[in-house]
């Protein structure tokens, strides 16, 4: 996809604008990394909660979230899982492609904590899409998790994973 350039369609201006935008984003990321190392994680959790509720979600939201959880590992179990659930309820897959891509990266980086959220919250169609796009990283671990937690997993999810359906949650 191209980058919109103010002033119409100039020859080559779009590439220069894209390069400047990328350079600026890289500088912002560098500053955010430094802040993450110096500031209390509460500053970032508060900011991330506010950004999550913006419409549209800011471009650097997923990057900041993933980096925050990477620096502050203790946040994954509570804050990270809550944000993942909130993003699913906000239909993150319908957001900008970069936000959905960031969500998928978050799910990969937060394994196995993300498994419960994915299997309980993500709609079947989006779960299928995720498994198609990341089968090697997700399918077997998710299936194993679902087999171990079969009673808490929705019946359609168990069926999609090829697990014999016994006593599953019917949602």
mmCIF file with all atom_site columns, C-alpha atoms in Angstrom:
data_model
loop_
_atom_site.group_PDB
_atom_site.id
_atom_site.type_symbol
_atom_site.label_atom_id
_atom_site.label_alt_id
_atom_site.label_comp_id
_atom_site.label_asym_id
_atom_site.label_entity_id
_atom_site.label_seq_id
_atom_site.pdbx_PDB_ins_code
_atom_site.Cartn_x
_atom_site.Cartn_y
_atom_site.Cartn_z
_atom_site.occupancy
_atom_site.B_iso_or_equiv
_atom_site.pdbx_formal_charge
_atom_site.auth_seq_id
_atom_site.auth_comp_id
_atom_site.auth_asym_id
_atom_site.auth_atom_id
_atom_site.pdbx_PDB_model_num
ATOM 1   C CA . UNK A 1 1   ? 0.000   0.000   0.000  1.00 0.00 ? 1   UNK A CA 1
ATOM 2   C CA . UNK A 1 2   ? 1.082   3.506   -0.719 1.00 0.00 ? 2   UNK A CA 1
ATOM 3   C CA . UNK A 1 3   ? 1.334   6.487   1.533  1.00 0.00 ? 3   UNK A CA 1
ATOM 4   C CA . UNK A 1 4   ? -0.952  9.447   0.874  1.00 0.00 ? 4   UNK A CA 1
ATOM 5   C CA . UNK A 1 5   ? 1.003   12.598  0.135  1.00 0.00 ? 5   UNK A CA 1
ATOM 6   C CA . UNK A 1 6   ? -0.423  16.039  0.759  1.00 0.00 ? 6   UNK A CA 1
ATOM 7   C CA . UNK A 1 7   ? -0.636  18.088  -2.385 1.00 0.00 ? 7   UNK A CA 1
ATOM 8   C CA . UNK A 1 8   ? -1.725  15.419  -4.837 1.00 0.00 ? 8   UNK A CA 1
ATOM 9   C CA . UNK A 1 9   ? 0.087   12.821  -6.852 1.00 0.00 ? 9   UNK A CA 1
ATOM 10  C CA . UNK A 1 10  ? 3.651   13.891  -7.382 1.00 0.00 ? 10  UNK A CA 1
ATOM 11  C CA . UNK A 1 11  ? 6.273   11.746  -9.025 1.00 0.00 ? 11  UNK A CA 1
ATOM 12  C CA . UNK A 1 12  ? 8.586   10.305  -6.360 1.00 0.00 ? 12  UNK A CA 1
ATOM 13  C CA . UNK A 1 13  ? 7.182   12.466  -3.554 1.00 0.00 ? 13  UNK A CA 1
ATOM 14  C CA . UNK A 1 14  ? 5.357   9.494   -2.111 1.00 0.00 ? 14  UNK A CA 1
ATOM 15  C CA . UNK A 1 15  ? 8.568   7.525   -1.628 1.00 0.00 ? 15  UNK A CA 1
ATOM 16  C CA . UNK A 1 16  ? 10.303  10.446  0.073  1.00 0.00 ? 16  UNK A CA 1
ATOM 17  C CA . UNK A 1 17  ? 7.287   10.935  2.350  1.00 0.00 ? 17  UNK A CA 1
ATOM 18  C CA . UNK A 1 18  ? 7.261   7.207   3.196  1.00 0.00 ? 18  UNK A CA 1
ATOM 19  C CA . UNK A 1 19  ? 10.989  7.319   4.048  1.00 0.00 ? 19  UNK A CA 1
ATOM 20  C CA . UNK A 1 20  ? 10.511  10.384  6.287  1.00 0.00 ? 20  UNK A CA 1
ATOM 21  C CA . UNK A 1 21  ? 7.533   8.747   7.998  1.00 0.00 ? 21  UNK A CA 1
ATOM 22  C CA . UNK A 1 22  ? 9.497   5.528   8.621  1.00 0.00 ? 22  UNK A CA 1
ATOM 23  C CA . UNK A 1 23  ? 12.487  7.486   9.970  1.00 0.00 ? 23  UNK A CA 1
ATOM 24  C CA . UNK A 1 24  ? 10.194  9.446   12.298 1.00 0.00 ? 24  UNK A CA 1
ATOM 25  C CA . UNK A 1 25  ? 8.491   6.262   13.542 1.00 0.00 ? 25  UNK A CA 1
ATOM 26  C CA . UNK A 1 26  ? 11.907  4.711   14.225 1.00 0.00 ? 26  UNK A CA 1
ATOM 27  C CA . UNK A 1 27  ? 12.936  7.786   16.263 1.00 0.00 ? 27  UNK A CA 1
ATOM 28  C CA . UNK A 1 28  ? 9.689   7.615   18.242 1.00 0.00 ? 28  UNK A CA 1
ATOM 29  C CA . UNK A 1 29  ? 10.241  3.905   18.911 1.00 0.00 ? 29  UNK A CA 1
ATOM 30  C CA . UNK A 1 30  ? 13.766  4.621   20.178 1.00 0.00 ? 30  UNK A CA 1
ATOM 31  C CA . UNK A 1 31  ? 12.418  7.283   22.557 1.00 0.00 ? 31  UNK A CA 1
ATOM 32  C CA . UNK A 1 32  ? 9.636   4.958   23.758 1.00 0.00 ? 32  UNK A CA 1
ATOM 33  C CA . UNK A 1 33  ? 12.184  2.192   24.467 1.00 0.00 ? 33  UNK A CA 1
ATOM 34  C CA . UNK A 1 34  ? 14.212  4.592   26.607 1.00 0.00 ? 34  UNK A CA 1
ATOM 35  C CA . UNK A 1 35  ? 11.069  5.708   28.442 1.00 0.00 ? 35  UNK A CA 1
ATOM 36  C CA . UNK A 1 36  ? 10.014  2.113   29.063 1.00 0.00 ? 36  UNK A CA 1
ATOM 37  C CA . UNK A 1 37  ? 13.340  1.391   30.717 1.00 0.00 ? 37  UNK A CA 1
ATOM 38  C CA . UNK A 1 38  ? 13.197  4.508   32.912 1.00 0.00 ? 38  UNK A CA 1
ATOM 39  C CA . UNK A 1 39  ? 9.531   4.990   33.828 1.00 0.00 ? 39  UNK A CA 1
ATOM 40  C CA . UNK A 1 40  ? 7.251   3.012   36.094 1.00 0.00 ? 40  UNK A CA 1
ATOM 41  C CA . UNK A 1 41  ? 5.084   0.560   34.131 1.00 0.00 ? 41  UNK A CA 1
ATOM 42  C CA . UNK A 1 42  ? 1.933   2.267   35.491 1.00 0.00 ? 42  UNK A CA 1
ATOM 43  C CA . UNK A 1 43  ? 2.610   5.223   33.199 1.00 0.00 ? 43  UNK A CA 1
ATOM 44  C CA . UNK A 1 44  ? 2.493   2.928   30.187 1.00 0.00 ? 44  UNK A CA 1
ATOM 45  C CA . UNK A 1 45  ? -0.457  0.807   31.289 1.00 0.00 ? 45  UNK A CA 1
ATOM 46  C CA . UNK A 1 46  ? -2.510  3.982   31.788 1.00 0.00 ? 46  UNK A CA 1
ATOM 47  C CA . UNK A 1 47  ? -1.459  5.365   28.396 1.00 0.00 ? 47  UNK A CA 1
ATOM 48  C CA . UNK A 1 48  ? -2.103  2.024   26.661 1.00 0.00 ? 48  UNK A CA 1
ATOM 49  C CA . UNK A 1 49  ? -5.606  1.787   28.130 1.00 0.00 ? 49  UNK A CA 1
ATOM 50  C CA . UNK A 1 50  ? -6.379  5.255   26.769 1.00 0.00 ? 50  UNK A CA 1
ATOM 51  C CA . UNK A 1 51  ? -4.863  4.493   23.341 1.00 0.00 ? 51  UNK A CA 1
ATOM 52  C CA . UNK A 1 52  ? -6.767  1.194   23.090 1.00 0.00 ? 52  UNK A CA 1
ATOM 53  C CA . UNK A 1 53  ? -10.049 3.097   23.338 1.00 0.00 ? 53  UNK A CA 1
ATOM 54  C CA . UNK A 1 54  ? -9.169  5.652   20.641 1.00 0.00 ? 54  UNK A CA 1
ATOM 55  C CA . UNK A 1 55  ? -10.828 5.474   17.247 1.00 0.00 ? 55  UNK A CA 1
ATOM 56  C CA . UNK A 1 56  ? -8.843  4.736   15.228 1.00 0.00 ? 56  UNK A CA 1
ATOM 57  C CA . UNK A 1 57  ? -6.262  2.979   17.373 1.00 0.00 ? 57  UNK A CA 1
ATOM 58  C CA . UNK A 1 58  ? -2.935  4.880   17.026 1.00 0.00 ? 58  UNK A CA 1
ATOM 59  C CA . UNK A 1 59  ? -0.311  3.448   14.680 1.00 0.00 ? 59  UNK A CA 1
ATOM 60  C CA . UNK A 1 60  ? 2.249   2.763   17.422 1.00 0.00 ? 60  UNK A CA 1
ATOM 61  C CA . UNK A 1 61  ? -0.241  1.233   19.887 1.00 0.00 ? 61  UNK A CA 1
ATOM 62  C CA . UNK A 1 62  ? 0.528   -2.432  19.190 1.00 0.00 ? 62  UNK A CA 1
ATOM 63  C CA . UNK A 1 63  ? 4.281   -1.825  19.033 1.00 0.00 ? 63  UNK A CA 1
ATOM 64  C CA . UNK A 1 64  ? 4.157   0.036   22.371 1.00 0.00 ? 64  UNK A CA 1
ATOM 65  C CA . UNK A 1 65  ? 2.000   -2.693  23.936 1.00 0.00 ? 65  UNK A CA 1
ATOM 66  C CA . UNK A 1 66  ? 4.271   -5.520  22.743 1.00 0.00 ? 66  UNK A CA 1
ATOM 67  C CA . UNK A 1 67  ? 7.398   -3.650  23.860 1.00 0.00 ? 67  UNK A CA 1
ATOM 68  C CA . UNK A 1 68  ? 5.867   -2.776  27.255 1.00 0.00 ? 68  UNK A CA 1
ATOM 69  C CA . UNK A 1 69  ? 4.968   -6.423  27.889 1.00 0.00 ? 69  UNK A CA 1
ATOM 70  C CA . UNK A 1 70  ? 8.447   -7.457  26.772 1.00 0.00 ? 70  UNK A CA 1
ATOM 71  C CA . UNK A 1 71  ? 10.136  -5.062  29.204 1.00 0.00 ? 71  UNK A CA 1
ATOM 72  C CA . UNK A 1 72  ? 7.675   -5.574  32.070 1.00 0.00 ? 72  UNK A CA 1
ATOM 73  C CA . UNK A 1 73  ? 7.092   -9.358  31.978 1.00 0.00 ? 73  UNK A CA 1
ATOM 74  C CA . UNK A 1 74  ? 5.072   -9.238  35.188 1.00 0.00 ? 74  UNK A CA 1
ATOM 75  C CA . UNK A 1 75  ? 2.265   -7.426  33.341 1.00 0.00 ? 75  UNK A CA 1
ATOM 76  C CA . UNK A 1 76  ? 1.470   -10.297 30.961 1.00 0.00 ? 76  UNK A CA 1
ATOM 77  C CA . UNK A 1 77  ? -0.730  -12.395 33.238 1.00 0.00 ? 77  UNK A CA 1
ATOM 78  C CA . UNK A 1 78  ? -3.120  -9.613  34.161 1.00 0.00 ? 78  UNK A CA 1
ATOM 79  C CA . UNK A 1 79  ? -2.747  -6.477  32.075 1.00 0.00 ? 79  UNK A CA 1
ATOM 80  C CA . UNK A 1 80  ? -1.698  -8.243  28.872 1.00 0.00 ? 80  UNK A CA 1
ATOM 81  C CA . UNK A 1 81  ? -4.549  -10.756 28.975 1.00 0.00 ? 81  UNK A CA 1
ATOM 82  C CA . UNK A 1 82  ? -7.085  -8.006  29.761 1.00 0.00 ? 82  UNK A CA 1
ATOM 83  C CA . UNK A 1 83  ? -5.869  -5.880  26.823 1.00 0.00 ? 83  UNK A CA 1
ATOM 84  C CA . UNK A 1 84  ? -5.984  -8.911  24.477 1.00 0.00 ? 84  UNK A CA 1
ATOM 85  C CA . UNK A 1 85  ? -9.580  -9.585  25.543 1.00 0.00 ? 85  UNK A CA 1
ATOM 86  C CA . UNK A 1 86  ? -10.539 -5.913  25.134 1.00 0.00 ? 86  UNK A CA 1
ATOM 87  C CA . UNK A 1 87  ? -9.019  -5.835  21.635 1.00 0.00 ? 87  UNK A CA 1
ATOM 88  C CA . UNK A 1 88  ? -10.998 -8.915  20.625 1.00 0.00 ? 88  UNK A CA 1
ATOM 89  C CA . UNK A 1 89  ? -14.208 -7.386  21.976 1.00 0.00 ? 89  UNK A CA 1
ATOM 90  C CA . UNK A 1 90  ? -13.365 -4.240  19.961 1.00 0.00 ? 90  UNK A CA 1
ATOM 91  C CA . UNK A 1 91  ? -13.057 -6.404  16.810 1.00 0.00 ? 91  UNK A CA 1
ATOM 92  C CA . UNK A 1 92  ? -9.330  -5.775  16.309 1.00 0.00 ? 92  UNK A CA 1
ATOM 93  C CA . UNK A 1 93  ? -9.370  -7.717  13.010 1.00 0.00 ? 93  UNK A CA 1
ATOM 94  C CA . UNK A 1 94  ? -11.595 -4.976  11.537 1.00 0.00 ? 94  UNK A CA 1
ATOM 95  C CA . UNK A 1 95  ? -9.083  -2.248  12.488 1.00 0.00 ? 95  UNK A CA 1
ATOM 96  C CA . UNK A 1 96  ? -6.240  -1.082  10.275 1.00 0.00 ? 96  UNK A CA 1
ATOM 97  C CA . UNK A 1 97  ? -4.133  -3.952  8.862  1.00 0.00 ? 97  UNK A CA 1
ATOM 98  C CA . UNK A 1 98  ? -1.123  -2.871  10.969 1.00 0.00 ? 98  UNK A CA 1
ATOM 99  C CA . UNK A 1 99  ? -3.190  -3.176  14.153 1.00 0.00 ? 99  UNK A CA 1
ATOM 100 C CA . UNK A 1 100 ? -4.415  -6.701  13.246 1.00 0.00 ? 100 UNK A CA 1
ATOM 101 C CA . UNK A 1 101 ? -0.835  -7.677  12.294 1.00 0.00 ? 101 UNK A CA 1
ATOM 102 C CA . UNK A 1 102 ? 0.382   -6.310  15.639 1.00 0.00 ? 102 UNK A CA 1
ATOM 103 C CA . UNK A 1 103 ? -2.328  -8.281  17.454 1.00 0.00 ? 103 UNK A CA 1
ATOM 104 C CA . UNK A 1 104 ? -1.163  -11.495 15.778 1.00 0.00 ? 104 UNK A CA 1
ATOM 105 C CA . UNK A 1 105 ? 2.435   -10.722 16.785 1.00 0.00 ? 105 UNK A CA 1
ATOM 106 C CA . UNK A 1 106 ? 1.229   -10.057 20.337 1.00 0.00 ? 106 UNK A CA 1
ATOM 107 C CA . UNK A 1 107 ? -0.550  -13.435 20.400 1.00 0.00 ? 107 UNK A CA 1
ATOM 108 C CA . UNK A 1 108 ? 2.650   -15.155 19.235 1.00 0.00 ? 108 UNK A CA 1
ATOM 109 C CA . UNK A 1 109 ? 4.872   -13.362 21.754 1.00 0.00 ? 109 UNK A CA 1
ATOM 110 C CA . UNK A 1 110 ? 2.488   -13.946 24.647 1.00 0.00 ? 110 UNK A CA 1
ATOM 111 C CA . UNK A 1 111 ? 2.184   -17.713 24.191 1.00 0.00 ? 111 UNK A CA 1
ATOM 112 C CA . UNK A 1 112 ? 0.997   -19.668 26.170 1.00 0.00 ? 112 UNK A CA 1
ATOM 113 C CA . UNK A 1 113 ? -0.895  -16.946 28.099 1.00 0.00 ? 113 UNK A CA 1
ATOM 114 C CA . UNK A 1 114 ? -2.628  -15.903 24.880 1.00 0.00 ? 114 UNK A CA 1
ATOM 115 C CA . UNK A 1 115 ? -4.066  -19.414 24.307 1.00 0.00 ? 115 UNK A CA 1
ATOM 116 C CA . UNK A 1 116 ? -6.890  -19.070 26.826 1.00 0.00 ? 116 UNK A CA 1
ATOM 117 C CA . UNK A 1 117 ? -7.877  -15.704 25.333 1.00 0.00 ? 117 UNK A CA 1
ATOM 118 C CA . UNK A 1 118 ? -7.742  -16.975 21.746 1.00 0.00 ? 118 UNK A CA 1
ATOM 119 C CA . UNK A 1 119 ? -9.738  -20.124 22.426 1.00 0.00 ? 119 UNK A CA 1
ATOM 120 C CA . UNK A 1 120 ? -12.350 -18.476 24.643 1.00 0.00 ? 120 UNK A CA 1
ATOM 121 C CA . UNK A 1 121 ? -12.767 -15.057 23.041 1.00 0.00 ? 121 UNK A CA 1
ATOM 122 C CA . UNK A 1 122 ? -11.703 -14.938 19.391 1.00 0.00 ? 122 UNK A CA 1
ATOM 123 C CA . UNK A 1 123 ? -14.587 -15.635 16.992 1.00 0.00 ? 123 UNK A CA 1
ATOM 124 C CA . UNK A 1 124 ? -14.230 -18.885 15.038 1.00 0.00 ? 124 UNK A CA 1
ATOM 125 C CA . UNK A 1 125 ? -13.659 -17.160 11.673 1.00 0.00 ? 125 UNK A CA 1
ATOM 126 C CA . UNK A 1 126 ? -10.805 -15.048 13.038 1.00 0.00 ? 126 UNK A CA 1
ATOM 127 C CA . UNK A 1 127 ? -9.328  -18.065 14.835 1.00 0.00 ? 127 UNK A CA 1
ATOM 128 C CA . UNK A 1 128 ? -9.384  -19.995 11.543 1.00 0.00 ? 128 UNK A CA 1
ATOM 129 C CA . UNK A 1 129 ? -7.703  -17.041 9.814  1.00 0.00 ? 129 UNK A CA 1
ATOM 130 C CA . UNK A 1 130 ? -5.050  -16.849 12.535 1.00 0.00 ? 130 UNK A CA 1
ATOM 131 C CA . UNK A 1 131 ? -4.365  -20.580 12.243 1.00 0.00 ? 131 UNK A CA 1
ATOM 132 C CA . UNK A 1 132 ? -4.124  -20.344 8.445  1.00 0.00 ? 132 UNK A CA 1
ATOM 133 C CA . UNK A 1 133 ? -1.632  -17.483 8.667  1.00 0.00 ? 133 UNK A CA 1
ATOM 134 C CA . UNK A 1 134 ? 0.420   -18.927 11.560 1.00 0.00 ? 134 UNK A CA 1
ATOM 135 C CA . UNK A 1 135 ? -0.255  -22.661 11.505 1.00 0.00 ? 135 UNK A CA 1
ATOM 136 C CA . UNK A 1 136 ? 3.324   -23.660 12.353 1.00 0.00 ? 136 UNK A CA 1
ATOM 137 C CA . UNK A 1 137 ? 3.475   -21.414 15.412 1.00 0.00 ? 137 UNK A CA 1
ATOM 138 C CA . UNK A 1 138 ? -0.035  -21.976 16.737 1.00 0.00 ? 138 UNK A CA 1
ATOM 139 C CA . UNK A 1 139 ? -1.818  -25.145 15.684 1.00 0.00 ? 139 UNK A CA 1
ATOM 140 C CA . UNK A 1 140 ? -0.091  -27.861 17.709 1.00 0.00 ? 140 UNK A CA 1
ATOM 141 C CA . UNK A 1 141 ? 0.409   -25.772 20.879 1.00 0.00 ? 141 UNK A CA 1
ATOM 142 C CA . UNK A 1 142 ? -3.219  -24.557 20.745 1.00 0.00 ? 142 UNK A CA 1
ATOM 143 C CA . UNK A 1 143 ? -4.483  -28.073 20.153 1.00 0.00 ? 143 UNK A CA 1
ATOM 144 C CA . UNK A 1 144 ? -2.451  -29.380 23.077 1.00 0.00 ? 144 UNK A CA 1
ATOM 145 C CA . UNK A 1 145 ? -3.734  -26.574 25.312 1.00 0.00 ? 145 UNK A CA 1
ATOM 146 C CA . UNK A 1 146 ? -7.324  -27.233 24.209 1.00 0.00 ? 146 UNK A CA 1
ATOM 147 C CA . UNK A 1 147 ? -6.983  -30.976 24.879 1.00 0.00 ? 147 UNK A CA 1
ATOM 148 C CA . UNK A 1 148 ? -5.739  -30.233 28.406 1.00 0.00 ? 148 UNK A CA 1
ATOM 149 C CA . UNK A 1 149 ? -8.516  -27.712 29.039 1.00 0.00 ? 149 UNK A CA 1
ATOM 150 C CA . UNK A 1 150 ? -11.272 -29.352 27.008 1.00 0.00 ? 150 UNK A CA 1
ATOM 151 C CA . UNK A 1 151 ? -14.074 -28.555 29.461 1.00 0.00 ? 151 UNK A CA 1
ATOM 152 C CA . UNK A 1 152 ? -13.456 -24.810 29.143 1.00 0.00 ? 152 UNK A CA 1
ATOM 153 C CA . UNK A 1 153 ? -13.208 -24.723 25.343 1.00 0.00 ? 153 UNK A CA 1
ATOM 154 C CA . UNK A 1 154 ? -16.118 -23.984 23.004 1.00 0.00 ? 154 UNK A CA 1
ATOM 155 C CA . UNK A 1 155 ? -17.360 -27.015 21.059 1.00 0.00 ? 155 UNK A CA 1
ATOM 156 C CA . UNK A 1 156 ? -16.824 -25.423 17.603 1.00 0.00 ? 156 UNK A CA 1
ATOM 157 C CA . UNK A 1 157 ? -13.221 -24.630 18.545 1.00 0.00 ? 157 UNK A CA 1
ATOM 158 C CA . UNK A 1 158 ? -12.584 -28.224 19.627 1.00 0.00 ? 158 UNK A CA 1
ATOM 159 C CA . UNK A 1 159 ? -14.094 -29.471 16.368 1.00 0.00 ? 159 UNK A CA 1
ATOM 160 C CA . UNK A 1 160 ? -11.989 -27.048 14.326 1.00 0.00 ? 160 UNK A CA 1
ATOM 161 C CA . UNK A 1 161 ? -8.853  -28.307 16.085 1.00 0.00 ? 161 UNK A CA 1
ATOM 162 C CA . UNK A 1 162 ? -9.842  -31.912 15.380 1.00 0.00 ? 162 UNK A CA 1
ATOM 163 C CA . UNK A 1 163 ? -10.430 -32.804 19.027 1.00 0.00 ? 163 UNK A CA 1
ATOM 164 C CA . UNK A 1 164 ? -13.144 -35.326 19.875 1.00 0.00 ? 164 UNK A CA 1
ATOM 165 C CA . UNK A 1 165 ? -16.000 -33.421 21.433 1.00 0.00 ? 165 UNK A CA 1
ATOM 166 C CA . UNK A 1 166 ? -17.145 -34.673 24.798 1.00 0.00 ? 166 UNK A CA 1
ATOM 167 C CA . UNK A 1 167 ? -18.018 -32.260 27.535 1.00 0.00 ? 167 UNK A CA 1
ATOM 168 C CA . UNK A 1 168 ? -17.279 -28.909 25.969 1.00 0.00 ? 168 UNK A CA 1
ATOM 169 C CA . UNK A 1 169 ? -18.777 -25.501 26.518 1.00 0.00 ? 169 UNK A CA 1
ATOM 170 C CA . UNK A 1 170 ? -21.478 -24.886 23.900 1.00 0.00 ? 170 UNK A CA 1
ATOM 171 C CA . UNK A 1 171 ? -21.130 -21.257 22.825 1.00 0.00 ? 171 UNK A CA 1
#
